[in-house]
mmCIF file of C-alpha atoms in Angstrom:
data_model
loop_
_atom_site.group_PDB
_atom_site.id
_atom_site.type_symbol
_atom_site.label_atom_id
_atom_site.label_comp_id
_atom_site.label_asym_id
_atom_site.label_seq_id
_atom_site.Cartn_x
_atom_site.Cartn_y
_atom_site.Cartn_z
ATOM 1 C CA MET A 260 -15.950 33.475 27.683
ATOM 2 C CA SER A 261 -12.398 32.629 26.528
ATOM 3 C CA GLY A 262 -12.456 31.198 23.338
ATOM 4 C CA ARG A 263 -9.045 29.495 23.880
ATOM 5 C CA ARG A 264 -10.322 27.796 27.187
ATOM 6 C CA ARG A 265 -13.609 26.675 25.751
ATOM 7 C CA ALA A 266 -10.836 25.324 22.989
ATOM 8 C CA TRP A 267 -9.377 23.636 25.885
ATOM 9 C CA GLY A 268 -12.339 22.122 27.122
ATOM 10 C CA TRP A 269 -12.742 20.335 23.963
ATOM 11 C CA VAL A 270 -9.549 19.179 23.908
ATOM 12 C CA ALA A 271 -9.700 17.399 27.071
ATOM 13 C CA ALA A 272 -12.978 16.090 26.188
ATOM 14 C CA LEU A 273 -11.882 14.741 23.197
ATOM 15 C CA ARG A 274 -8.936 13.522 24.705
ATOM 16 C CA ALA A 275 -12.029 11.451 27.413
ATOM 17 C CA GLY A 276 -13.644 9.876 24.065
ATOM 18 C CA ALA A 277 -15.891 12.826 23.206
ATOM 19 C CA THR A 278 -17.722 13.012 19.508
ATOM 20 C CA MET A 279 -19.150 15.816 20.057
ATOM 21 C CA PRO A 280 -18.561 18.540 17.017
ATOM 22 C CA TRP A 281 -16.356 21.475 17.710
ATOM 23 C CA LEU A 282 -19.000 24.093 16.539
ATOM 24 C CA ASP A 283 -21.460 22.355 18.985
ATOM 25 C CA TRP A 284 -19.345 22.634 22.061
ATOM 26 C CA PRO A 285 -20.892 24.339 24.951
ATOM 27 C CA ALA A 286 -20.288 28.313 24.592
ATOM 28 C CA ASP A 287 -20.795 29.081 27.499
ATOM 29 C CA SER A 288 -18.104 28.420 30.899
ATOM 30 C CA THR A 289 -19.448 24.752 31.422
ATOM 31 C CA GLY A 290 -17.282 23.861 27.928
ATOM 32 C CA GLU A 291 -14.078 25.747 29.175
ATOM 33 C CA GLY A 292 -10.953 23.479 30.960
ATOM 34 C CA GLU A 293 -7.247 24.230 31.474
ATOM 35 C CA ALA A 294 -4.479 24.574 29.230
ATOM 36 C CA LEU A 295 -3.184 21.146 28.580
ATOM 37 C CA GLY A 296 0.246 22.595 27.031
ATOM 38 C CA ALA A 297 1.508 25.381 25.297
ATOM 39 C CA GLU A 298 -0.227 25.649 22.310
ATOM 40 C CA LEU A 299 -3.355 24.530 20.944
ATOM 41 C CA PRO A 300 -3.356 21.248 18.905
ATOM 42 C CA GLY A 301 -4.269 22.308 15.358
ATOM 43 C CA ALA A 302 -7.221 21.589 13.581
ATOM 44 C CA GLN A 303 -6.130 18.597 11.679
ATOM 45 C CA GLN A 304 -4.882 16.608 14.794
ATOM 46 C CA LEU A 305 -8.510 17.498 16.677
ATOM 47 C CA ALA A 306 -10.730 16.205 13.608
ATOM 48 C CA LEU A 307 -8.605 12.969 13.368
ATOM 49 C CA LEU A 308 -8.983 12.416 17.024
ATOM 50 C CA ARG A 309 -12.772 13.129 16.879
ATOM 51 C CA ARG A 310 -13.122 10.791 13.872
ATOM 52 C CA LEU A 311 -10.825 7.812 15.799
ATOM 53 C CA ASN A 312 -13.067 8.332 18.892
ATOM 54 C CA LEU A 313 -16.275 7.649 16.729
ATOM 55 C CA TYR A 314 -14.596 4.603 14.676
ATOM 56 C CA ALA A 315 -13.699 3.407 18.512
ATOM 57 C CA ALA A 316 -17.164 4.081 19.793
ATOM 58 C CA ALA A 317 -18.595 2.387 16.386
ATOM 59 C CA ALA A 318 -16.784 -0.836 17.244
ATOM 60 C CA GLY A 319 -17.718 -0.778 21.294
ATOM 61 C CA ARG A 320 -14.547 0.012 22.139
ATOM 62 C CA THR A 321 -12.751 3.693 23.584
ATOM 63 C CA VAL A 322 -9.041 5.002 22.850
ATOM 64 C CA ARG A 323 -6.340 4.767 25.151
ATOM 65 C CA THR A 324 -5.167 8.343 26.384
ATOM 66 C CA ALA A 325 -2.052 7.435 25.022
ATOM 67 C CA THR A 326 -2.728 6.854 21.354
ATOM 68 C CA ALA A 327 -4.757 10.376 21.878
ATOM 69 C CA ASP A 328 -2.170 12.276 22.765
ATOM 70 C CA ARG A 329 -0.183 10.613 20.279
ATOM 71 C CA VAL A 330 -2.990 12.196 17.775
ATOM 72 C CA LEU A 331 -2.828 15.266 18.955
ATOM 73 C CA GLY A 332 0.669 15.869 18.856
ATOM 74 C CA ALA A 333 0.943 14.660 15.336
ATOM 75 C CA ASP A 334 3.175 16.079 12.297
ATOM 76 C CA VAL A 335 1.014 16.806 9.281
ATOM 77 C CA SER A 336 2.860 14.804 6.195
ATOM 78 C CA GLY A 337 2.660 15.274 2.627
ATOM 79 C CA ARG A 338 1.535 18.060 0.307
ATOM 80 C CA GLY A 339 -1.036 20.552 1.117
ATOM 81 C CA ARG A 340 -1.389 22.744 4.107
ATOM 82 C CA SER A 341 0.370 23.355 6.854
ATOM 83 C CA GLU A 342 -1.003 22.738 10.576
ATOM 84 C CA LEU A 343 -4.210 25.055 10.643
ATOM 85 C CA ALA A 344 -5.930 27.169 13.308
ATOM 86 C CA LEU A 345 -9.060 26.224 15.453
ATOM 87 C CA VAL A 346 -11.955 28.569 14.137
ATOM 88 C CA GLY A 347 -13.157 30.775 16.956
ATOM 89 C CA VAL A 348 -9.973 30.938 19.073
ATOM 90 C CA ASP A 349 -7.828 34.619 19.189
ATOM 91 C CA GLU A 350 -8.393 35.148 15.433
ATOM 92 C CA SER A 351 -8.080 38.633 15.475
ATOM 93 C CA GLY A 352 -4.735 40.148 13.691
ATOM 94 C CA GLN A 353 -3.430 36.283 12.848
ATOM 95 C CA PHE A 354 -1.128 35.220 9.821
ATOM 96 C CA GLY A 355 -1.598 32.784 7.434
ATOM 97 C CA PRO A 356 -3.997 30.456 6.715
ATOM 98 C CA ARG A 357 -7.480 31.173 8.038
ATOM 99 C CA PRO A 358 -8.609 29.193 10.802
ATOM 100 C CA VAL A 359 -11.178 26.730 10.088
ATOM 101 C CA ASP A 360 -13.642 24.165 11.449
ATOM 102 C CA PRO A 361 -12.399 20.934 12.237
ATOM 103 C CA ASP A 362 -15.599 18.996 10.746
ATOM 104 C CA THR A 363 -14.854 20.996 7.082
ATOM 105 C CA LEU A 364 -11.326 19.206 6.437
ATOM 106 C CA THR A 365 -11.241 16.511 3.934
ATOM 107 C CA ASP A 366 -10.246 12.929 4.490
ATOM 108 C CA ASP A 367 -6.753 13.783 2.677
ATOM 109 C CA GLU A 368 -6.392 16.569 5.211
ATOM 110 C CA LEU A 369 -6.886 13.658 7.664
ATOM 111 C CA LEU A 370 -5.017 10.908 5.982
ATOM 112 C CA ARG A 371 -1.502 13.180 6.215
ATOM 113 C CA VAL A 372 -1.753 13.303 9.786
ATOM 114 C CA ALA A 373 -2.811 9.832 9.721
ATOM 115 C CA ALA A 374 -0.042 8.110 7.827
ATOM 116 C CA ALA A 375 2.671 10.117 9.618
ATOM 117 C CA LEU A 376 1.514 8.147 12.880
ATOM 118 C CA VAL A 377 0.859 4.805 10.967
ATOM 119 C CA ALA A 378 4.453 5.729 9.592
ATOM 120 C CA ASP A 379 6.328 6.040 12.769
ATOM 121 C CA ASP A 380 5.184 2.506 13.963
ATOM 122 C CA VAL A 381 6.126 1.114 11.522
ATOM 123 C CA ALA A 382 9.554 2.249 11.464
ATOM 124 C CA ALA A 383 9.163 1.138 14.911
ATOM 125 C CA THR A 384 9.219 -2.062 14.109
ATOM 126 C CA ALA A 385 12.728 -1.739 12.394
ATOM 127 C CA ALA A 386 14.771 -1.968 16.301
ATOM 128 C CA VAL A 387 12.695 -5.426 16.476
ATOM 129 C CA PRO A 388 15.747 -8.421 16.149
ATOM 130 C CA ALA A 389 14.824 -10.824 13.380
ATOM 131 C CA PRO A 390 14.306 -14.319 15.130
ATOM 132 C CA GLU A 391 17.162 -16.406 14.846
ATOM 133 C CA PRO A 392 17.049 -18.987 12.197
ATOM 134 C CA THR A 393 15.469 -22.454 12.954
ATOM 135 C CA LEU A 394 17.654 -25.569 11.626
ATOM 136 C CA LEU A 395 14.910 -26.209 9.365
ATOM 137 C CA ASP A 396 15.305 -22.265 8.107
ATOM 138 C CA ARG A 397 19.368 -22.721 7.596
ATOM 139 C CA VAL A 398 18.848 -26.077 5.770
ATOM 140 C CA ARG A 399 16.428 -24.630 3.550
ATOM 141 C CA THR A 400 18.926 -22.109 2.344
ATOM 142 C CA VAL A 401 21.107 -24.414 0.823
ATOM 143 C CA ARG A 402 20.589 -25.212 -2.339
ATOM 144 C CA ARG A 403 19.622 -29.303 -3.113
ATOM 145 C CA PRO A 404 21.993 -30.656 -6.236
ATOM 146 C CA TRP A 405 18.553 -32.510 -7.457
ATOM 147 C CA VAL A 406 16.437 -29.387 -7.445
ATOM 148 C CA ARG A 407 16.384 -27.514 -10.903
ATOM 149 C CA SER A 408 18.318 -24.673 -11.369
ATOM 150 C CA PHE A 409 15.815 -21.733 -12.371
ATOM 151 C CA VAL A 410 14.758 -17.882 -11.362
ATOM 152 C CA VAL A 411 11.923 -15.886 -11.013
ATOM 153 C CA VAL A 412 11.523 -12.426 -13.089
ATOM 154 C CA GLY A 413 8.365 -10.887 -14.245
ATOM 155 C CA MET A 414 5.575 -9.158 -12.135
ATOM 156 C CA PRO A 415 7.655 -7.738 -8.986
ATOM 157 C CA TRP A 416 5.359 -7.528 -6.807
ATOM 158 C CA ARG A 417 3.998 -11.416 -7.318
ATOM 159 C CA ALA A 418 7.605 -12.632 -8.350
ATOM 160 C CA ASP A 419 9.233 -11.487 -4.748
ATOM 161 C CA ALA A 420 6.435 -13.383 -2.916
ATOM 162 C CA VAL A 421 6.462 -16.505 -5.474
ATOM 163 C CA ARG A 422 10.902 -16.594 -4.825
ATOM 164 C CA ALA A 423 10.383 -16.387 -1.164
ATOM 165 C CA ASP A 424 7.411 -19.176 -1.038
ATOM 166 C CA LEU A 425 9.557 -21.631 -2.861
ATOM 167 C CA ALA A 426 12.859 -21.005 -0.805
ATOM 168 C CA ALA A 427 10.753 -21.893 2.041
ATOM 169 C CA GLN A 428 9.425 -24.888 0.460
ATOM 170 C CA GLY A 429 12.948 -25.750 0.046
ATOM 171 C CA HIS A 430 13.236 -24.731 -3.795
ATOM 172 C CA ARG A 431 15.553 -21.804 -3.493
ATOM 173 C CA PRO A 432 16.274 -19.836 -7.028
ATOM 174 C CA GLY A 433 19.567 -19.978 -8.271
ATOM 175 C CA GLY A 434 22.160 -22.141 -9.894
ATOM 176 C CA ARG A 435 23.825 -22.697 -12.809
ATOM 177 C CA ARG A 436 22.461 -22.072 -16.563
ATOM 178 C CA PRO A 437 19.002 -21.275 -14.624
ATOM 179 C CA THR A 438 15.793 -21.100 -16.432
ATOM 180 C CA ALA A 439 14.441 -17.917 -16.273
ATOM 181 C CA TYR A 440 10.275 -18.164 -15.561
ATOM 182 C CA LEU A 441 8.432 -15.206 -15.947
ATOM 183 C CA LEU A 442 5.559 -14.122 -14.101
ATOM 184 C CA ALA A 443 2.723 -12.970 -16.701
ATOM 185 C CA ASP A 444 -1.270 -11.956 -16.081
ATOM 186 C CA ASP A 445 -3.806 -10.380 -18.030
ATOM 187 C CA LEU A 446 -2.154 -6.739 -18.856
ATOM 188 C CA GLU A 447 -4.483 -4.802 -16.480
ATOM 189 C CA THR A 448 -3.952 -7.247 -13.412
ATOM 190 C CA VAL A 449 0.023 -6.893 -14.841
ATOM 191 C CA LEU A 450 -0.712 -2.659 -14.632
ATOM 192 C CA VAL A 451 -2.042 -2.834 -10.992
ATOM 193 C CA GLN A 452 1.131 -5.216 -9.529
ATOM 194 C CA ALA A 453 3.267 -2.533 -10.998
ATOM 195 C CA TRP A 454 1.614 0.336 -9.329
ATOM 196 C CA THR A 455 1.073 -1.659 -5.831
ATOM 197 C CA ALA A 456 5.303 -2.686 -6.131
ATOM 198 C CA ARG A 457 5.848 1.203 -6.478
ATOM 199 C CA CYS A 458 3.557 2.268 -3.829
ATOM 200 C CA PHE A 459 5.553 0.194 -1.330
ATOM 201 C CA ASP A 460 8.919 0.512 -2.802
ATOM 202 C CA GLN A 461 8.996 4.406 -3.797
ATOM 203 C CA GLY A 462 5.303 5.775 -3.061
ATOM 204 C CA GLY A 463 4.625 8.321 -6.208
ATOM 205 C CA ALA A 464 1.085 8.769 -7.950
ATOM 206 C CA GLY A 465 -1.933 7.743 -6.847
ATOM 207 C CA TRP A 466 -3.656 4.801 -8.752
ATOM 208 C CA ARG A 467 -5.611 7.187 -11.621
ATOM 209 C CA GLY A 468 -2.248 9.736 -11.827
ATOM 210 C CA PHE A 469 -0.129 6.369 -12.762
ATOM 211 C CA VAL A 470 -2.395 5.260 -15.300
ATOM 212 C CA ARG A 471 -2.666 8.635 -16.549
ATOM 213 C CA ALA A 472 1.143 9.560 -16.798
ATOM 214 C CA ASN A 473 2.016 5.849 -18.494
ATOM 215 C CA ALA A 474 -1.039 5.972 -20.928
ATOM 216 C CA GLY A 475 -1.388 9.273 -21.724
ATOM 217 C CA ALA A 476 2.654 8.900 -22.524
ATOM 218 C CA GLY A 477 1.506 5.410 -24.758
ATOM 219 C CA HIS A 478 3.363 3.545 -23.004
ATOM 220 C CA LEU A 479 4.009 0.969 -19.942
ATOM 221 C CA PRO A 480 5.685 1.268 -17.024
ATOM 222 C CA PRO A 481 9.124 -0.588 -16.861
ATOM 223 C CA ARG A 482 7.517 -3.176 -14.096
ATOM 224 C CA ALA A 483 4.508 -3.177 -16.194
ATOM 225 C CA ASP A 484 6.701 -4.135 -19.352
ATOM 226 C CA LEU A 485 6.846 -7.970 -19.728
ATOM 227 C CA ALA A 486 8.169 -7.973 -23.339
ATOM 228 C CA ARG A 487 11.104 -5.674 -22.038
ATOM 229 C CA MET A 488 12.021 -8.259 -18.959
ATOM 230 C CA ALA A 489 11.646 -11.018 -21.402
ATOM 231 C CA ARG A 490 14.606 -9.395 -23.454
ATOM 232 C CA SER A 491 16.205 -8.560 -20.175
ATOM 233 C CA ALA A 492 15.960 -12.142 -18.931
ATOM 234 C CA ALA A 493 16.972 -13.352 -22.087
ATOM 235 C CA TYR A 494 20.004 -11.092 -22.230
ATOM 236 C CA LYS A 495 21.350 -12.345 -18.856
ATOM 237 C CA TYR A 496 20.357 -16.183 -19.254
ATOM 238 C CA GLY A 497 19.760 -16.920 -22.630
ATOM 239 C CA ALA A 498 16.431 -16.735 -24.785
ATOM 240 C CA GLU A 499 16.060 -20.688 -24.878
ATOM 241 C CA ARG A 500 15.582 -20.564 -20.907
ATOM 242 C CA VAL A 501 13.420 -17.958 -20.893
ATOM 243 C CA ARG A 502 9.741 -19.411 -20.361
ATOM 244 C CA VAL A 503 6.615 -17.421 -20.358
ATOM 245 C CA VAL A 504 4.330 -18.263 -17.409
ATOM 246 C CA LEU A 505 0.715 -17.686 -17.690
ATOM 247 C CA ASP A 506 -0.347 -20.793 -15.481
ATOM 248 C CA ASP A 507 0.475 -21.040 -11.649
ATOM 249 C CA GLN A 508 0.046 -24.569 -11.755
ATOM 250 C CA LEU A 509 1.895 -25.773 -14.816
ATOM 251 C CA LEU A 510 5.020 -23.752 -12.940
ATOM 252 C CA ALA A 511 4.508 -25.339 -10.007
ATOM 253 C CA ASP A 512 4.264 -29.102 -11.594
ATOM 254 C CA GLU A 513 7.583 -28.668 -13.293
ATOM 255 C CA LEU A 514 9.055 -26.910 -10.316
ATOM 256 C CA GLY A 515 7.838 -29.746 -8.289
ATOM 257 C CA VAL A 516 5.901 -28.125 -5.704
ATOM 258 C CA ALA A 517 2.329 -28.686 -5.043
ATOM 259 C CA ARG A 518 1.316 -25.146 -5.490
ATOM 260 C CA LEU A 519 3.038 -21.576 -5.717
ATOM 261 C CA GLY A 520 2.182 -18.857 -2.979
ATOM 262 C CA GLY A 521 1.389 -15.015 -3.675
ATOM 263 C CA PRO A 522 1.936 -12.142 -2.644
ATOM 264 C CA PRO A 523 -1.195 -10.170 0.018
ATOM 265 C CA ARG A 524 -4.306 -9.305 -1.424
ATOM 266 C CA LEU A 525 -4.924 -5.481 -1.188
ATOM 267 C CA GLY A 526 -7.626 -4.022 -2.309
ATOM 268 C CA ALA A 527 -7.182 -0.596 -3.903
ATOM 269 C CA HIS A 528 -7.853 1.647 -0.590
ATOM 270 C CA ALA A 529 -5.168 -0.887 1.375
ATOM 271 C CA VAL A 530 -2.367 -0.268 -1.058
ATOM 272 C CA ASP A 531 -3.298 3.688 -1.010
ATOM 273 C CA LEU A 532 -2.097 4.003 2.537
ATOM 274 C CA ALA A 533 0.688 2.068 1.897
ATOM 275 C CA ARG A 534 1.813 4.577 -0.751
ATOM 276 C CA ARG A 535 0.712 7.410 1.736
ATOM 277 C CA VAL A 536 2.272 5.781 4.830
ATOM 278 C CA GLY A 537 5.568 5.368 2.533
ATOM 279 C CA GLU A 538 6.387 8.770 2.241
ATOM 280 C CA PRO A 539 6.320 10.143 6.019
ATOM 281 C CA LEU A 540 8.416 6.318 6.581
ATOM 282 C CA GLY A 541 10.927 7.304 4.217
ATOM 283 C CA LEU A 542 12.268 9.969 6.374
ATOM 284 C CA LEU A 543 12.438 7.785 9.472
ATOM 285 C CA VAL A 544 14.230 4.349 7.723
ATOM 286 C CA PRO A 545 16.777 4.453 5.200
ATOM 287 C CA SER A 546 15.446 4.217 1.357
ATOM 288 C CA ASP A 547 16.478 0.386 1.033
ATOM 289 C CA LEU A 548 14.720 -0.658 4.489
ATOM 290 C CA ARG A 549 11.541 0.862 3.804
ATOM 291 C CA PRO A 550 9.952 -1.531 1.022
ATOM 292 C CA ARG A 551 10.815 -4.895 3.664
ATOM 293 C CA LEU A 552 9.371 -3.217 6.806
ATOM 294 C CA LEU A 553 6.076 -1.726 4.687
ATOM 295 C CA ARG A 554 5.267 -5.780 3.314
ATOM 296 C CA ALA A 555 6.514 -7.214 6.964
ATOM 297 C CA THR A 556 3.291 -4.301 8.340
ATOM 298 C CA LEU A 557 0.904 -3.322 6.372
ATOM 299 C CA GLY A 558 1.231 -6.159 3.830
ATOM 300 C CA GLU A 559 0.497 -8.462 6.557
ATOM 301 C CA ARG A 560 -2.144 -6.625 8.373
ATOM 302 C CA LEU A 561 -4.389 -5.421 5.293
ATOM 303 C CA ASP A 562 -4.141 -8.796 3.700
ATOM 304 C CA GLY A 563 -7.557 -8.979 2.062
ATOM 305 C CA LEU A 564 -9.153 -5.602 3.230
ATOM 306 C CA GLY A 565 -9.527 -2.402 1.271
ATOM 307 C CA GLY A 566 -11.758 -3.260 -1.581
ATOM 308 C CA PRO A 567 -11.541 -4.435 -4.880
ATOM 309 C CA PRO A 568 -8.192 -4.056 -6.946
ATOM 310 C CA PRO A 569 -8.064 -1.119 -9.033
ATOM 311 C CA SER A 570 -9.120 -1.222 -12.477
ATOM 312 C CA LEU A 571 -8.557 1.250 -15.423
ATOM 313 C CA PRO A 572 -10.834 4.303 -16.171
ATOM 314 C CA PRO A 573 -12.865 3.151 -19.174
ATOM 315 C CA ARG A 574 -11.345 5.846 -21.274
ATOM 316 C CA TRP A 575 -7.895 3.766 -21.406
ATOM 317 C CA ASP A 576 -9.404 0.858 -22.790
ATOM 318 C CA GLY A 577 -8.679 1.061 -25.923
ATOM 319 C CA TRP A 578 -4.995 1.803 -24.698
ATOM 320 C CA LEU A 579 -4.875 -1.226 -22.846
ATOM 321 C CA ARG A 580 -6.007 -3.626 -25.555
ATOM 322 C CA THR A 581 -3.702 -1.990 -28.142
ATOM 323 C CA GLN A 582 -0.599 -2.835 -25.504
ATOM 324 C CA ALA A 583 -1.740 -5.554 -24.633
ATOM 325 C CA GLU A 584 -1.695 -7.360 -28.387
ATOM 326 C CA ARG A 585 1.608 -5.767 -28.549
ATOM 327 C CA THR A 586 2.790 -7.657 -25.339
ATOM 328 C CA ARG A 587 2.041 -11.029 -26.996
ATOM 329 C CA HIS A 588 2.887 -10.271 -30.297
ATOM 330 C CA ASP A 589 6.306 -9.514 -29.547
ATOM 331 C CA LEU A 590 6.477 -12.416 -27.103
ATOM 332 C CA ALA A 591 4.875 -15.018 -29.624
ATOM 333 C CA ALA A 592 7.874 -13.514 -31.911
ATOM 334 C CA ALA A 593 10.643 -13.889 -29.835
ATOM 335 C CA ARG A 594 9.224 -17.773 -29.446
ATOM 336 C CA TYR A 595 9.705 -18.095 -25.830
ATOM 337 C CA PRO A 596 8.285 -21.165 -24.873
ATOM 338 C CA VAL A 597 4.922 -20.370 -22.855
ATOM 339 C CA LEU A 598 3.450 -22.170 -19.611
ATOM 340 C CA GLY A 599 -0.388 -21.579 -20.446
ATOM 341 C CA GLU A 600 -1.774 -19.363 -22.987
ATOM 342 C CA LEU A 601 -0.721 -16.125 -24.868
ATOM 343 C CA ASP A 602 -4.232 -14.843 -24.971
ATOM 344 C CA ARG A 603 -4.220 -14.761 -21.249
ATOM 345 C CA LEU A 604 -2.038 -11.287 -22.113
ATOM 346 C CA LEU A 605 -5.580 -9.997 -23.428
ATOM 347 C CA PRO A 606 -8.284 -7.957 -21.367
ATOM 348 C CA ARG A 607 -10.406 -10.196 -19.425
ATOM 349 C CA PRO A 608 -13.905 -9.891 -21.506
ATOM 350 C CA LEU A 609 -16.713 -8.013 -18.753
ATOM 351 C CA ARG A 610 -13.740 -7.648 -16.361
ATOM 352 C CA HIS A 611 -16.004 -4.576 -14.747
ATOM 353 C CA ASP A 612 -18.766 -2.589 -14.938
ATOM 354 C CA PRO A 613 -17.685 -0.775 -18.400
ATOM 355 C CA SER A 614 -19.236 2.591 -16.947
ATOM 356 C CA VAL A 615 -17.193 2.372 -13.888
ATOM 357 C CA SER A 616 -14.003 1.957 -12.396
ATOM 358 C CA VAL A 617 -12.609 1.028 -9.146
ATOM 359 C CA ALA A 618 -10.002 3.101 -7.196
ATOM 360 C CA PRO A 619 -9.061 4.432 -4.041
ATOM 361 C CA VAL A 620 -11.540 6.258 -2.153
ATOM 362 C CA ASP A 621 -10.185 8.860 0.597
ATOM 363 C CA ALA A 622 -12.847 7.561 3.189
ATOM 364 C CA GLU A 623 -11.980 4.374 2.750
ATOM 365 C CA VAL A 624 -8.636 4.249 3.070
ATOM 366 C CA LEU A 625 -8.727 6.912 5.812
ATOM 367 C CA ASP A 626 -10.854 4.308 7.725
ATOM 368 C CA LEU A 627 -7.977 1.530 6.829
ATOM 369 C CA ALA A 628 -5.746 4.106 8.659
ATOM 370 C CA LEU A 629 -7.946 4.890 12.123
ATOM 371 C CA GLY A 630 -7.736 0.861 12.367
ATOM 372 C CA LEU A 631 -4.275 0.916 12.454
ATOM 373 C CA LEU A 632 -3.986 3.794 15.192
ATOM 374 C CA LEU A 633 -6.880 1.880 17.411
ATOM 375 C CA ASP A 634 -4.406 -1.562 16.626
ATOM 376 C CA PRO A 635 -0.635 -0.537 15.604
ATOM 377 C CA VAL A 636 1.189 -2.370 13.495
ATOM 378 C CA THR A 637 3.484 -4.933 15.002
ATOM 379 C CA VAL A 638 5.805 -7.563 13.694
ATOM 380 C CA ALA A 639 4.103 -10.260 15.332
ATOM 381 C CA GLY A 640 0.581 -8.709 13.492
ATOM 382 C CA SER A 641 -2.212 -6.916 15.676
ATOM 383 C CA VAL A 642 -1.929 -6.087 19.366
ATOM 384 C CA LYS A 643 -5.630 -4.822 20.308
ATOM 385 C CA GLU A 644 -5.562 -1.852 22.764
ATOM 386 C CA GLU A 645 -7.502 -2.370 26.353
ATOM 387 C CA ALA A 646 -11.251 -0.670 25.540
#
């Protein structure tokens, strides 16, 4: 029988929800099918569709034909091998990479296809017009003369969310001669949030590569260098108006609000998915729009998902403590007022099993991506597809 006709038979079955591996597909005439296009889909796309069918079946659902066709026609994003051919189909005299069995492809290979598809969905939300501001929204944008002048700086991932929440409560940052509140935390949390902000803003290295690059060089990344941020705020606003915040409730009390908001709580796998989606998304939308779109879609949809936050590999514990003690010393020496205790900057005792560190796992990241393919992101949130 024709290997190509057998392959098209498998493609048709996958489009209908089949989960049988390629090497188990019938090799007689019962496994044949008519061509559905000029070229067979690549092995990565076929493997991803089979995994998506398995994911949907486990949830008691099926994949819509339109979604299956999107997967089969998707591009491969990121670094790595280009589209791969299916083993057992017209291999004689073939140039380029060797054909492969889709079941042998790694989760990282499948994520390159899935990330491009999720990026398309995220980019599509840019065309949805923002809702008209309500009267209450417009009132909140006006600074009230009795609200103290302040700005919020420090940990970027958290500071952005706190500023937005305060504005929603009618406490818009700004004003004349403002007090600069520098948000801080234990240094491992600061590092995690620095990596999170980077993943949403510009992508870059994975968690372990991010830590290795900075710890290996013996310095903190700019988004985690609290002493540097404090000096920058002191230069801009005056050292006497800089406050280091290590207790959220004390800041809330000082600003006259019940509580401070915060960013979505994203586990290591969720942040890594945003990092991967950001790369192809950067080719679809202007660079200044990418962070906002990722936060409004993946940030909201993945809130509370993705496992625990990442943690430093044990080999870097000494570097972390040294940097934390240096940061505490620099902030204390500058005599900035502190809301809370500077000792909170130090690594927390028993923060994790000393023999294990938490880092993104490709299989877990892929599961999150499959969920987003089954229920694509929208401005309003999750929209379940018909089973």
